[in-house]
mmCIF file of C-alpha atoms in Angstrom:
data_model
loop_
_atom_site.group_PDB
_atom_site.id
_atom_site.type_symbol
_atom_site.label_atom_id
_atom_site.label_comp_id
_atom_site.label_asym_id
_atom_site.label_seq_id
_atom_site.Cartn_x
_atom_site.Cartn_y
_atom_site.Cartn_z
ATOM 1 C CA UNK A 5 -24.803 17.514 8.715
ATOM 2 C CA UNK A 6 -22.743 14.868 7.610
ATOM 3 C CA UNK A 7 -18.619 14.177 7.256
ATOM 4 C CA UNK A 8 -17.134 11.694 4.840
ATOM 5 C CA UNK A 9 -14.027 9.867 4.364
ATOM 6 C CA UNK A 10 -13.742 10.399 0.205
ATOM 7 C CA UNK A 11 -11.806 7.726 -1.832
ATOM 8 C CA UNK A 12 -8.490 9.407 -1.592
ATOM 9 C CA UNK A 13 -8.143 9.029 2.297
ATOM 10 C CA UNK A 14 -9.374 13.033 3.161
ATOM 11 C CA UNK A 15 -12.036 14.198 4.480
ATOM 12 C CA UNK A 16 -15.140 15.825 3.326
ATOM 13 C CA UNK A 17 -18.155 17.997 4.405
ATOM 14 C CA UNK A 18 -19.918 18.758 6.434
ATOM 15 C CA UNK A 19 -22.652 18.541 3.907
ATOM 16 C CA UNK A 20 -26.473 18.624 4.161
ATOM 17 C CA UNK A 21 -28.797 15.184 4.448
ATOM 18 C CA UNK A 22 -29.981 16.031 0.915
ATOM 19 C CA UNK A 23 -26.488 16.323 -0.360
ATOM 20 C CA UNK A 24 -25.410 12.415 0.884
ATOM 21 C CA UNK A 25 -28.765 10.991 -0.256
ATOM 22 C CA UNK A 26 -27.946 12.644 -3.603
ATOM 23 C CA UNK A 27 -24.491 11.094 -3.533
ATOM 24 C CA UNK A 28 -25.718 7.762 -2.493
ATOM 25 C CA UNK A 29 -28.026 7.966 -5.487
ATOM 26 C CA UNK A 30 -25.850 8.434 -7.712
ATOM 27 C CA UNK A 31 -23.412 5.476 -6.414
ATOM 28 C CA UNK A 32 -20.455 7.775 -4.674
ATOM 29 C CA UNK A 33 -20.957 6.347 -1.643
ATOM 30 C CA UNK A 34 -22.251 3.404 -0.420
ATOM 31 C CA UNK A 35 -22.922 0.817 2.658
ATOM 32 C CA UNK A 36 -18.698 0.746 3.370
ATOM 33 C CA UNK A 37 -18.641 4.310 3.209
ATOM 34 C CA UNK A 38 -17.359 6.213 6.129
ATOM 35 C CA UNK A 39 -19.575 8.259 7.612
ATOM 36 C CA UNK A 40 -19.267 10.592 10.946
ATOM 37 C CA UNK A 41 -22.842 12.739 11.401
ATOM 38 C CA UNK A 42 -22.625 16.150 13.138
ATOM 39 C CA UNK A 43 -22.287 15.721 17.079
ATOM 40 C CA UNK A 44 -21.298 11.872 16.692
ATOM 41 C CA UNK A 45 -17.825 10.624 18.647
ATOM 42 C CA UNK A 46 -16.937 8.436 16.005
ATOM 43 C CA UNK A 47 -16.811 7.123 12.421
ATOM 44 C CA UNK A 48 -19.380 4.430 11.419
ATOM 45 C CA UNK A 49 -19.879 2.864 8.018
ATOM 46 C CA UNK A 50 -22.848 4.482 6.328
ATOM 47 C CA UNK A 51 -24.380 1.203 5.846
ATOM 48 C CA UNK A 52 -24.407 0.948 10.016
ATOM 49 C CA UNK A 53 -26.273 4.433 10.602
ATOM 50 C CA UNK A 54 -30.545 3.597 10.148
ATOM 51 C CA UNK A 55 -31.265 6.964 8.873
ATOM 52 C CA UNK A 56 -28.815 6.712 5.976
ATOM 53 C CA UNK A 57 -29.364 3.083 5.438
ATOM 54 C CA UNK A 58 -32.899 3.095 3.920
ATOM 55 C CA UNK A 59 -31.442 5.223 0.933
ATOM 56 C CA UNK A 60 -28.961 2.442 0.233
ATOM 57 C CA UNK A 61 -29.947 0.205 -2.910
ATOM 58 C CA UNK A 62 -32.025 -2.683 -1.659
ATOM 59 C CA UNK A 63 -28.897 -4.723 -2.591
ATOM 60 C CA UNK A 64 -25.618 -3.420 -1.883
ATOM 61 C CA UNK A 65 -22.632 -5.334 -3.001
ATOM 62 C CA UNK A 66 -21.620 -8.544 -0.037
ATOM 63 C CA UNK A 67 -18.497 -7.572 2.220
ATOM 64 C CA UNK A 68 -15.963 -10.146 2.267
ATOM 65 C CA UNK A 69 -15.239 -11.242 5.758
ATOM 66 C CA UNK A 70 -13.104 -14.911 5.762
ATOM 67 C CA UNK A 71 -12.413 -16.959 9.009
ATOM 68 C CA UNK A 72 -15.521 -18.251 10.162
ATOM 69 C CA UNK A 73 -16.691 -18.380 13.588
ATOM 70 C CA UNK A 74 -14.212 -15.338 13.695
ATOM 71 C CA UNK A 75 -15.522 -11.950 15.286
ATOM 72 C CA UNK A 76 -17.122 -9.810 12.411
ATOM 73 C CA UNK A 77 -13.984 -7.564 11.453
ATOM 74 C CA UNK A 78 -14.018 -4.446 9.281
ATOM 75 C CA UNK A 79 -15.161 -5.488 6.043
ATOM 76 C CA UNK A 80 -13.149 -5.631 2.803
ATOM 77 C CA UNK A 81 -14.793 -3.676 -0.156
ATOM 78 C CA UNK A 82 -16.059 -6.287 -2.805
ATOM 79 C CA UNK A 83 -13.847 -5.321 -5.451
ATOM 80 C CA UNK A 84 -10.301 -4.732 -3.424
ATOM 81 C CA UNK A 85 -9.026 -8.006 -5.176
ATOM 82 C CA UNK A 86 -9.385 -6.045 -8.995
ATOM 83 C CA UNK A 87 -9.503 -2.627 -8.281
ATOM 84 C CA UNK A 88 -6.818 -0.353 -8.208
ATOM 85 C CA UNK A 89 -5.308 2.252 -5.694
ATOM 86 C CA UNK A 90 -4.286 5.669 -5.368
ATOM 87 C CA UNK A 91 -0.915 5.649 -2.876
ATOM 88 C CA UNK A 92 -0.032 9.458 -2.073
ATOM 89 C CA UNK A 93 3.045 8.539 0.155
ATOM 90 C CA UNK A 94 2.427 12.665 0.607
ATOM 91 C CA UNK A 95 -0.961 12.112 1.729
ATOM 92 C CA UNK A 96 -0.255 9.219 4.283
ATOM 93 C CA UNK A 97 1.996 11.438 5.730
ATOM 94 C CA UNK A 98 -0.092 14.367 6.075
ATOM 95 C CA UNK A 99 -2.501 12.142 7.340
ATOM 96 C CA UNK A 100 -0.543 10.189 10.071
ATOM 97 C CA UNK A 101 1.039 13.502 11.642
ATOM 98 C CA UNK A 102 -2.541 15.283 11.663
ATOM 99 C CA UNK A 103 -3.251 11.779 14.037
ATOM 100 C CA UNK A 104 0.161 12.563 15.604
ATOM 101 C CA UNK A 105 -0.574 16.159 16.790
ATOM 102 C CA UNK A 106 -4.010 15.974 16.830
ATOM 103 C CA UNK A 107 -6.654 15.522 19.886
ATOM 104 C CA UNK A 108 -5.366 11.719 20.103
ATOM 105 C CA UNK A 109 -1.425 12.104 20.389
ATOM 106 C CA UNK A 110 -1.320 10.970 23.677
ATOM 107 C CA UNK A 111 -3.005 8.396 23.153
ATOM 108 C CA UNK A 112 -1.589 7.303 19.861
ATOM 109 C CA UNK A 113 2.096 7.556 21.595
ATOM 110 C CA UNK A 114 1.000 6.276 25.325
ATOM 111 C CA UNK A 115 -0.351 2.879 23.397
ATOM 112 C CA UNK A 116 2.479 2.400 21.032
ATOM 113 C CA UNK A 117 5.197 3.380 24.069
ATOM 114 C CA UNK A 118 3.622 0.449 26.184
ATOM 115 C CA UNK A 119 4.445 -2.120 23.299
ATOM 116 C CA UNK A 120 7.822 -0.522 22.615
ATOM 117 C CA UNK A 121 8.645 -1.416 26.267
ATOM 118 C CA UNK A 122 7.219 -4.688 26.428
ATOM 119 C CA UNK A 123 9.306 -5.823 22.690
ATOM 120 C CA UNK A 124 12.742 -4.123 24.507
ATOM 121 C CA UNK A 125 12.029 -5.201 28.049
ATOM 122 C CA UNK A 126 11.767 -9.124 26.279
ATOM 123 C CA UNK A 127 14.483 -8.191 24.098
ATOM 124 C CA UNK A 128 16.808 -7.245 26.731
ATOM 125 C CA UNK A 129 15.505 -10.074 29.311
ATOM 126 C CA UNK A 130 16.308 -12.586 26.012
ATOM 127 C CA UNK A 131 20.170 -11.631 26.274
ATOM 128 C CA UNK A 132 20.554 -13.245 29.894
ATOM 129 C CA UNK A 133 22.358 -16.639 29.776
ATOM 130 C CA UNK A 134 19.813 -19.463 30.187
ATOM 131 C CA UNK A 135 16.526 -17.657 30.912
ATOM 132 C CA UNK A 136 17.140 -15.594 27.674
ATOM 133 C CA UNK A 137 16.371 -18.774 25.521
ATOM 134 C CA UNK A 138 13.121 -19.388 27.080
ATOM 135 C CA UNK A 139 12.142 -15.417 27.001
ATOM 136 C CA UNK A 140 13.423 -15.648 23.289
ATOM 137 C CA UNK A 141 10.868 -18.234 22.847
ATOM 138 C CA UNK A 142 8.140 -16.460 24.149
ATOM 139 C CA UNK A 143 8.594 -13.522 22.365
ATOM 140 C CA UNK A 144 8.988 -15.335 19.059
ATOM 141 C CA UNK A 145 5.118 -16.430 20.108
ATOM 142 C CA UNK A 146 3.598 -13.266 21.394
ATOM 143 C CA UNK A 147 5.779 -10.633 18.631
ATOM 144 C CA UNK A 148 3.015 -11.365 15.715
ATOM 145 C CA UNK A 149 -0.228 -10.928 18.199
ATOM 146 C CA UNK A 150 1.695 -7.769 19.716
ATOM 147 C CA UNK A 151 2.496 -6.661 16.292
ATOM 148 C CA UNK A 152 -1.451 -7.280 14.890
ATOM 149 C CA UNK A 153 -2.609 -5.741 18.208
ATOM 150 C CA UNK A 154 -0.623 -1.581 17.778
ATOM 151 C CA UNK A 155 -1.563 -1.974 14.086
ATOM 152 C CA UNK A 156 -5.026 -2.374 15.430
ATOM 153 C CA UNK A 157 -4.942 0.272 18.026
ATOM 154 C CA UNK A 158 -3.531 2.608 15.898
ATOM 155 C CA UNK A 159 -5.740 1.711 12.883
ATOM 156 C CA UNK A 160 -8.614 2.635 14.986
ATOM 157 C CA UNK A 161 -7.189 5.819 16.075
ATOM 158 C CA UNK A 162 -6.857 6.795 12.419
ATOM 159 C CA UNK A 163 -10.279 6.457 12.189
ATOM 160 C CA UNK A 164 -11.759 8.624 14.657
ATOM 161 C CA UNK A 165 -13.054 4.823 16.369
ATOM 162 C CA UNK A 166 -13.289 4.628 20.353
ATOM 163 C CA UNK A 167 -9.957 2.883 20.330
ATOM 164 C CA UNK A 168 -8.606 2.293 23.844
ATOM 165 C CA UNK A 169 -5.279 0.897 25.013
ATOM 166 C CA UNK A 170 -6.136 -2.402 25.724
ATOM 167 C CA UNK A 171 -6.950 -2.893 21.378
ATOM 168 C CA UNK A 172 -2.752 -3.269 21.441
ATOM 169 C CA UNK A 173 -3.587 -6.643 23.290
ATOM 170 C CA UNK A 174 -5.990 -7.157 20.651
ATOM 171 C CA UNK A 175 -4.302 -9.741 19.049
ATOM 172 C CA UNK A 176 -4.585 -12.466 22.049
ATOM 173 C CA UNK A 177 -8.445 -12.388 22.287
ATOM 174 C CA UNK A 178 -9.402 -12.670 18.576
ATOM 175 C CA UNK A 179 -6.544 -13.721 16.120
ATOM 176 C CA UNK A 180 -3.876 -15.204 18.361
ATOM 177 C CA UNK A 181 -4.005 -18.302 16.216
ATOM 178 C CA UNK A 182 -3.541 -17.083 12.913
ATOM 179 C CA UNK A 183 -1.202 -13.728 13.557
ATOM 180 C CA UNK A 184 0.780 -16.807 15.539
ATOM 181 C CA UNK A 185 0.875 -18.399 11.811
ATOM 182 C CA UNK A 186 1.090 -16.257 9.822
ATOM 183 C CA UNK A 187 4.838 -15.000 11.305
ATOM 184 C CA UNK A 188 5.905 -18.886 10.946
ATOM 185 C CA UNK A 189 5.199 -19.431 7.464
ATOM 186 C CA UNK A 190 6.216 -15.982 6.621
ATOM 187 C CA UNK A 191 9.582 -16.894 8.626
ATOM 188 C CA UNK A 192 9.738 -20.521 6.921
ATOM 189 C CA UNK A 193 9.208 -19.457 3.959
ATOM 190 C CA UNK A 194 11.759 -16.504 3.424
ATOM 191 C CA UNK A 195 14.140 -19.090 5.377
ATOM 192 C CA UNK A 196 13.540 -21.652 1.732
ATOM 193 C CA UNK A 197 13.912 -18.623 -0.493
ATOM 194 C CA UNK A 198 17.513 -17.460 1.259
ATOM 195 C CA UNK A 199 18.734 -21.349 0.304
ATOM 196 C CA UNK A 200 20.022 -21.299 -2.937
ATOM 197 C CA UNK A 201 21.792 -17.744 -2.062
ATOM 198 C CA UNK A 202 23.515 -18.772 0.978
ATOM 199 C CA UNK A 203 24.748 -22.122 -1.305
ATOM 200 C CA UNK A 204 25.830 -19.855 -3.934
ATOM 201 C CA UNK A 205 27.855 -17.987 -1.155
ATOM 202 C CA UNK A 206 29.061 -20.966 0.551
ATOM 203 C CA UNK A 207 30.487 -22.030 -2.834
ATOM 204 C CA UNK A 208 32.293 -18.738 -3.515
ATOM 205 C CA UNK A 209 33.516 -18.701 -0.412
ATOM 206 C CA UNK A 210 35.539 -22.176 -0.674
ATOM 207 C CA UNK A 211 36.069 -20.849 -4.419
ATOM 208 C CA UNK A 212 38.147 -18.302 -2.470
ATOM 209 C CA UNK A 213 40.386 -20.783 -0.599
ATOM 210 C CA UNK A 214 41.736 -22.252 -3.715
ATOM 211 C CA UNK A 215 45.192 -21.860 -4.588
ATOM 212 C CA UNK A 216 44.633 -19.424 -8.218
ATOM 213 C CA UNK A 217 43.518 -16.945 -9.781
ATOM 214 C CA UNK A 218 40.585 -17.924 -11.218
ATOM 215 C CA UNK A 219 39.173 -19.863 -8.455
ATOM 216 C CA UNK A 220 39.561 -16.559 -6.476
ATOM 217 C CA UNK A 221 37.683 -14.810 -9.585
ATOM 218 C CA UNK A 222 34.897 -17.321 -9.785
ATOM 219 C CA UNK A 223 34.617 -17.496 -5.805
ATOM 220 C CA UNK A 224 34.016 -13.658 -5.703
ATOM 221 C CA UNK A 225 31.460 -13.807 -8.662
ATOM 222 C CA UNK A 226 29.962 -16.142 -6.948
ATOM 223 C CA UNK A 227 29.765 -14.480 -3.641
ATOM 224 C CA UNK A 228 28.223 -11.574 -5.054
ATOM 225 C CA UNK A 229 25.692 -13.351 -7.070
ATOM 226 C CA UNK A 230 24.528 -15.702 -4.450
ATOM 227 C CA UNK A 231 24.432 -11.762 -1.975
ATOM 228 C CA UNK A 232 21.858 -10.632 -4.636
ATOM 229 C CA UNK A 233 19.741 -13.964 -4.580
ATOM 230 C CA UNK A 234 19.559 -13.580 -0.868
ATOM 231 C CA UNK A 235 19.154 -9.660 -0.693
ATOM 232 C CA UNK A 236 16.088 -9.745 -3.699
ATOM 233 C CA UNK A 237 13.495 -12.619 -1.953
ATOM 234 C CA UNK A 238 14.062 -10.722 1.437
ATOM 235 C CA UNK A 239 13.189 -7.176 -0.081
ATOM 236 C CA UNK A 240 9.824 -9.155 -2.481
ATOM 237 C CA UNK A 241 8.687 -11.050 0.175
ATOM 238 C CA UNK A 242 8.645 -8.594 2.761
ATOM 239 C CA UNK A 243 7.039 -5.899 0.913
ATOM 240 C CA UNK A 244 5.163 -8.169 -0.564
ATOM 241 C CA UNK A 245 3.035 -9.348 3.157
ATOM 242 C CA UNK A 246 3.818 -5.997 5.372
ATOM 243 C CA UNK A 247 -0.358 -5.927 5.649
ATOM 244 C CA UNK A 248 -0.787 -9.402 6.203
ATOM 245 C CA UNK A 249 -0.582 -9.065 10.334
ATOM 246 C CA UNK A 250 -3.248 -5.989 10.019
ATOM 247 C CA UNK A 251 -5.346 -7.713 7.525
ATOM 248 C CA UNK A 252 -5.286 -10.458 10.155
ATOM 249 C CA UNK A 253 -6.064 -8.220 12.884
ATOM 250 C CA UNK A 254 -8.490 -5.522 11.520
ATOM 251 C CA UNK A 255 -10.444 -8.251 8.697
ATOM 252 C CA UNK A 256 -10.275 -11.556 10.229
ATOM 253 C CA UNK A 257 -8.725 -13.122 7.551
ATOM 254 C CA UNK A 258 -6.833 -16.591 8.160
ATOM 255 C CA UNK A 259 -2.895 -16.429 7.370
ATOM 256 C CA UNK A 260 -2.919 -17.618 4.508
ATOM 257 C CA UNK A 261 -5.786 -15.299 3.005
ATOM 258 C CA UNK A 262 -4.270 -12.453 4.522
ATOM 259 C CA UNK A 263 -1.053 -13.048 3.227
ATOM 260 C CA UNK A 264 -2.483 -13.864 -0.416
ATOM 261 C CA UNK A 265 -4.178 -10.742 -0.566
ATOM 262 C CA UNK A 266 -1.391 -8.467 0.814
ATOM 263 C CA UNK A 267 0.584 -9.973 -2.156
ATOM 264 C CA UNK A 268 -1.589 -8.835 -4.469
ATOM 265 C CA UNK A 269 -2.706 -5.898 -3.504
ATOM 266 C CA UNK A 270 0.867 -4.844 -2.758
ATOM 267 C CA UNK A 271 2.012 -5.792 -6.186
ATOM 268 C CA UNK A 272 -0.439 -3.653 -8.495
ATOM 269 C CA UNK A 273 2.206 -0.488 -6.889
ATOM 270 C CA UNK A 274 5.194 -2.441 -5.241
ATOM 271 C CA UNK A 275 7.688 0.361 -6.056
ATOM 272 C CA UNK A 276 5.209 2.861 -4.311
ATOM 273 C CA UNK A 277 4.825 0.454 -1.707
ATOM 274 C CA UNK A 278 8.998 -0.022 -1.387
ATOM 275 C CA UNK A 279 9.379 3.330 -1.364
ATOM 276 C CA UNK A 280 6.824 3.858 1.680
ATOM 277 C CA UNK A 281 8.296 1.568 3.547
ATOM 278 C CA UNK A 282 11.406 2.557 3.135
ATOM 279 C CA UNK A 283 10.667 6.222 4.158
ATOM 280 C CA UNK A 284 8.774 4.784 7.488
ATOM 281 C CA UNK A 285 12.070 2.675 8.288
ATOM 282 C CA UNK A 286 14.083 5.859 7.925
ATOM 283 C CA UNK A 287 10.839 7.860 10.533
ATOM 284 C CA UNK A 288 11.393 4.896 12.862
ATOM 285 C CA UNK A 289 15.558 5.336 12.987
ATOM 286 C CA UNK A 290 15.571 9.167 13.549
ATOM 287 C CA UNK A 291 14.346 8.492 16.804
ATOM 288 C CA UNK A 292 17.440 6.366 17.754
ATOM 289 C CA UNK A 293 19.800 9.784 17.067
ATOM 290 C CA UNK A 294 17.908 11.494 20.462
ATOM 291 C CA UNK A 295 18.957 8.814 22.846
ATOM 292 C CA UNK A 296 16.218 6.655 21.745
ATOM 293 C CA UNK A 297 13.327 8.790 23.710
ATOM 294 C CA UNK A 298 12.530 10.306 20.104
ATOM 295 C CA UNK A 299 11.246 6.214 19.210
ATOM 296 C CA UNK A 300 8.564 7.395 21.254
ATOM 297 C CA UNK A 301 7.415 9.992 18.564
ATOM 298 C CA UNK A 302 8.793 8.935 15.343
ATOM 299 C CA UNK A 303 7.968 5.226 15.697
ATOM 300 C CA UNK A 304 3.833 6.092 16.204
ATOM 301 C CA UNK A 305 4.507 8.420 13.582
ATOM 302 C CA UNK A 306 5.711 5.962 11.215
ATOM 303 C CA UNK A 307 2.851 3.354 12.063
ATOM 304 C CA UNK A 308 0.315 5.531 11.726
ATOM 305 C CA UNK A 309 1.531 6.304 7.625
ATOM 306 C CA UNK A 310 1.989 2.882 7.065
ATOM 307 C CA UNK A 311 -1.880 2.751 9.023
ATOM 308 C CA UNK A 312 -3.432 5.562 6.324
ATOM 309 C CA UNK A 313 -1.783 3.475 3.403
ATOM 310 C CA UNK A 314 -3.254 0.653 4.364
ATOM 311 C CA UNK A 315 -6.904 2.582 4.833
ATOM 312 C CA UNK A 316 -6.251 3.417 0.942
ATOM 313 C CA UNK A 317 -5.315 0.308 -0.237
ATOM 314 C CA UNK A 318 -7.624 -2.164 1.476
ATOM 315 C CA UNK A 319 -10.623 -0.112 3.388
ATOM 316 C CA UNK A 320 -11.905 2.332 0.795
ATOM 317 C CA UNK A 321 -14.771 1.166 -1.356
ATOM 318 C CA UNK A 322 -14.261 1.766 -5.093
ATOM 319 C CA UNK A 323 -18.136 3.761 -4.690
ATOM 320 C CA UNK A 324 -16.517 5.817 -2.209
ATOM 321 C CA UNK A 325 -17.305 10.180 -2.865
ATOM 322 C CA UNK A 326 -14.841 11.605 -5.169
ATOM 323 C CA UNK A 327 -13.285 14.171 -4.017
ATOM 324 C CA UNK A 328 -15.453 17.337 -3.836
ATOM 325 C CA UNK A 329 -14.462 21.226 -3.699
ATOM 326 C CA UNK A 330 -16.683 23.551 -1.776
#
């Protein structure tokens, strides 16, 4: 007996041997499929289990794995640069809290409390005079690889994987380099897009000091124009590469691939995606209003819905089983 992971992010079965050769047949599931047979610990691609392999077409579509001499990562379906998506903001959530109160919760929150108090213990070590600029410094380096490394852990607690603690550190052994990178550029590059708001501001500011009417009118016009040129590349931009880190981490993609791809994935449903992320902000802040021990819960909560979009948007072949009703 067989369970499936089925296109929309659920899962499916158990069904007989017969009844996955048949869908393998007739092209509902294939090598990326994921696949977890009766008694198994965890979830495998069907394309990794020899039994089910031999039924596989003798030439199943090429996973895209970029970043040589990289450690083979999860592979990206063939067709996640043109295909399209299904984003039930519903269904991540289901999904994340079934993770949350589920056989792993411990885990899930013991990982993600460990990073929460190593970003707060370097935040609160960067606010002492003198030693806080070097400890700023350091965390400016290690925040992406930390960040990569929980998406990671998590990611593999979402699916069923032997995920252990130590994945949050996962970041420093296998993409330290290019999680490093990709949190520069993103940084330099929102940095160039805020210029020609913060001008605009600077300019209605000094509008403001003028001795009249009009220059007072103009100034705040210009004030609030150059605040909406500032606020709008902040908002595209960082919807726009919220995947890169994990696409980094979980793919071994470069930076720049990674953050490509996030783009324009992200953009096919950026409302949807807006809209996630602003509901996982708002998960994330409810834990401040219990002295900050709810973080603890509502911030693995909120990672691990931002984890199960991901899984729909960038780990589910287009082949994979339809939904089926038994």
């Amino acid at each position: 007996m067989y369970k499936i992971i089925g296109a929309d992010g659920r899962e499916y079965g158990p069904v007989a041997l017969d009844v996955l050769k048949q869908w393998i047949a007739q092209g509902r599931a294939n090598a990326l499929t994921r696949v977890l047979p009766e008694g198994a610990a965890e979830w495998k691609a069907l394309g990794e289990i020899p039994g089910l392999a031999a039924w596989l077409p003798t030439a199943p579509p090429p996973s895209i794995v970029i970043g040589a001499g990289a450690e083979a990562g999860s592979p990206l379906p063939p067709d996640v640069a043109v295909r399209d998506y299904d984003l039930d903001i519903g269904g991540c959530f289901n999904r994340g809290w079934e993770l949350l109160t589920g056989p792993r919760m411990w885990l899930v929150i013991g990982g993600v409390a460990i990073w929460l108090l190593i970003q707060g213990g370097m935040q609160g070590m960067a606010q002492i005079p003198l030693v806080g600029i070097l400890v700023a410094l350091v965390n400016f380096v290690v925040a992406a690889p930390l960040m990569g490394g929980v998406l990671f852990f998590v990611l593999r607690c979402l699916r069923g994987e032997a995920a252990q603690v130590d994945d949050i550190f996962a970041g420093f052994k296998y993409r330290f380099g290019n999680l490093f990178l990709c949190q520069l550029v993103m940084v330099l590059l929102v940095i160039a897009a805020l210029i020609p708001g913060t001008i605009l501001i600077v300019g209605g500011v000094l509008a403001t000091t003028a001795h009249s009417d009009a220059g007072v009118v103009l100034g705040v016009a210009l004030i609030a124009f150059g605040a909406l040129v500032v606020f709008l590349p902040m908002i595209y931009l960082g919807v726009s590469w919220s995947f890169a880190l994990v696409l980094i981490a979980d793919k071994r993609l470069d930076f720049w691939p990674a953050m490509q791809l996030s783009r324009s994935v992200v953009s096919r449903h950026f409302f949807l995606v807006l809209l996630l992320l602003f509901v996982t902000g708002i998960i994330q802040s409810l834990g401040i209003c219990f002295c900050c021990v709810g973080m603890f819960f509502t911030v693995p909560l909120a990672l691990a819905i931002k984890m199960s979009a991901y899984e729909r948007m960038f780990s589910l072949s287009s082949g994979a089983v339809q939904p089926v009703r038994f």
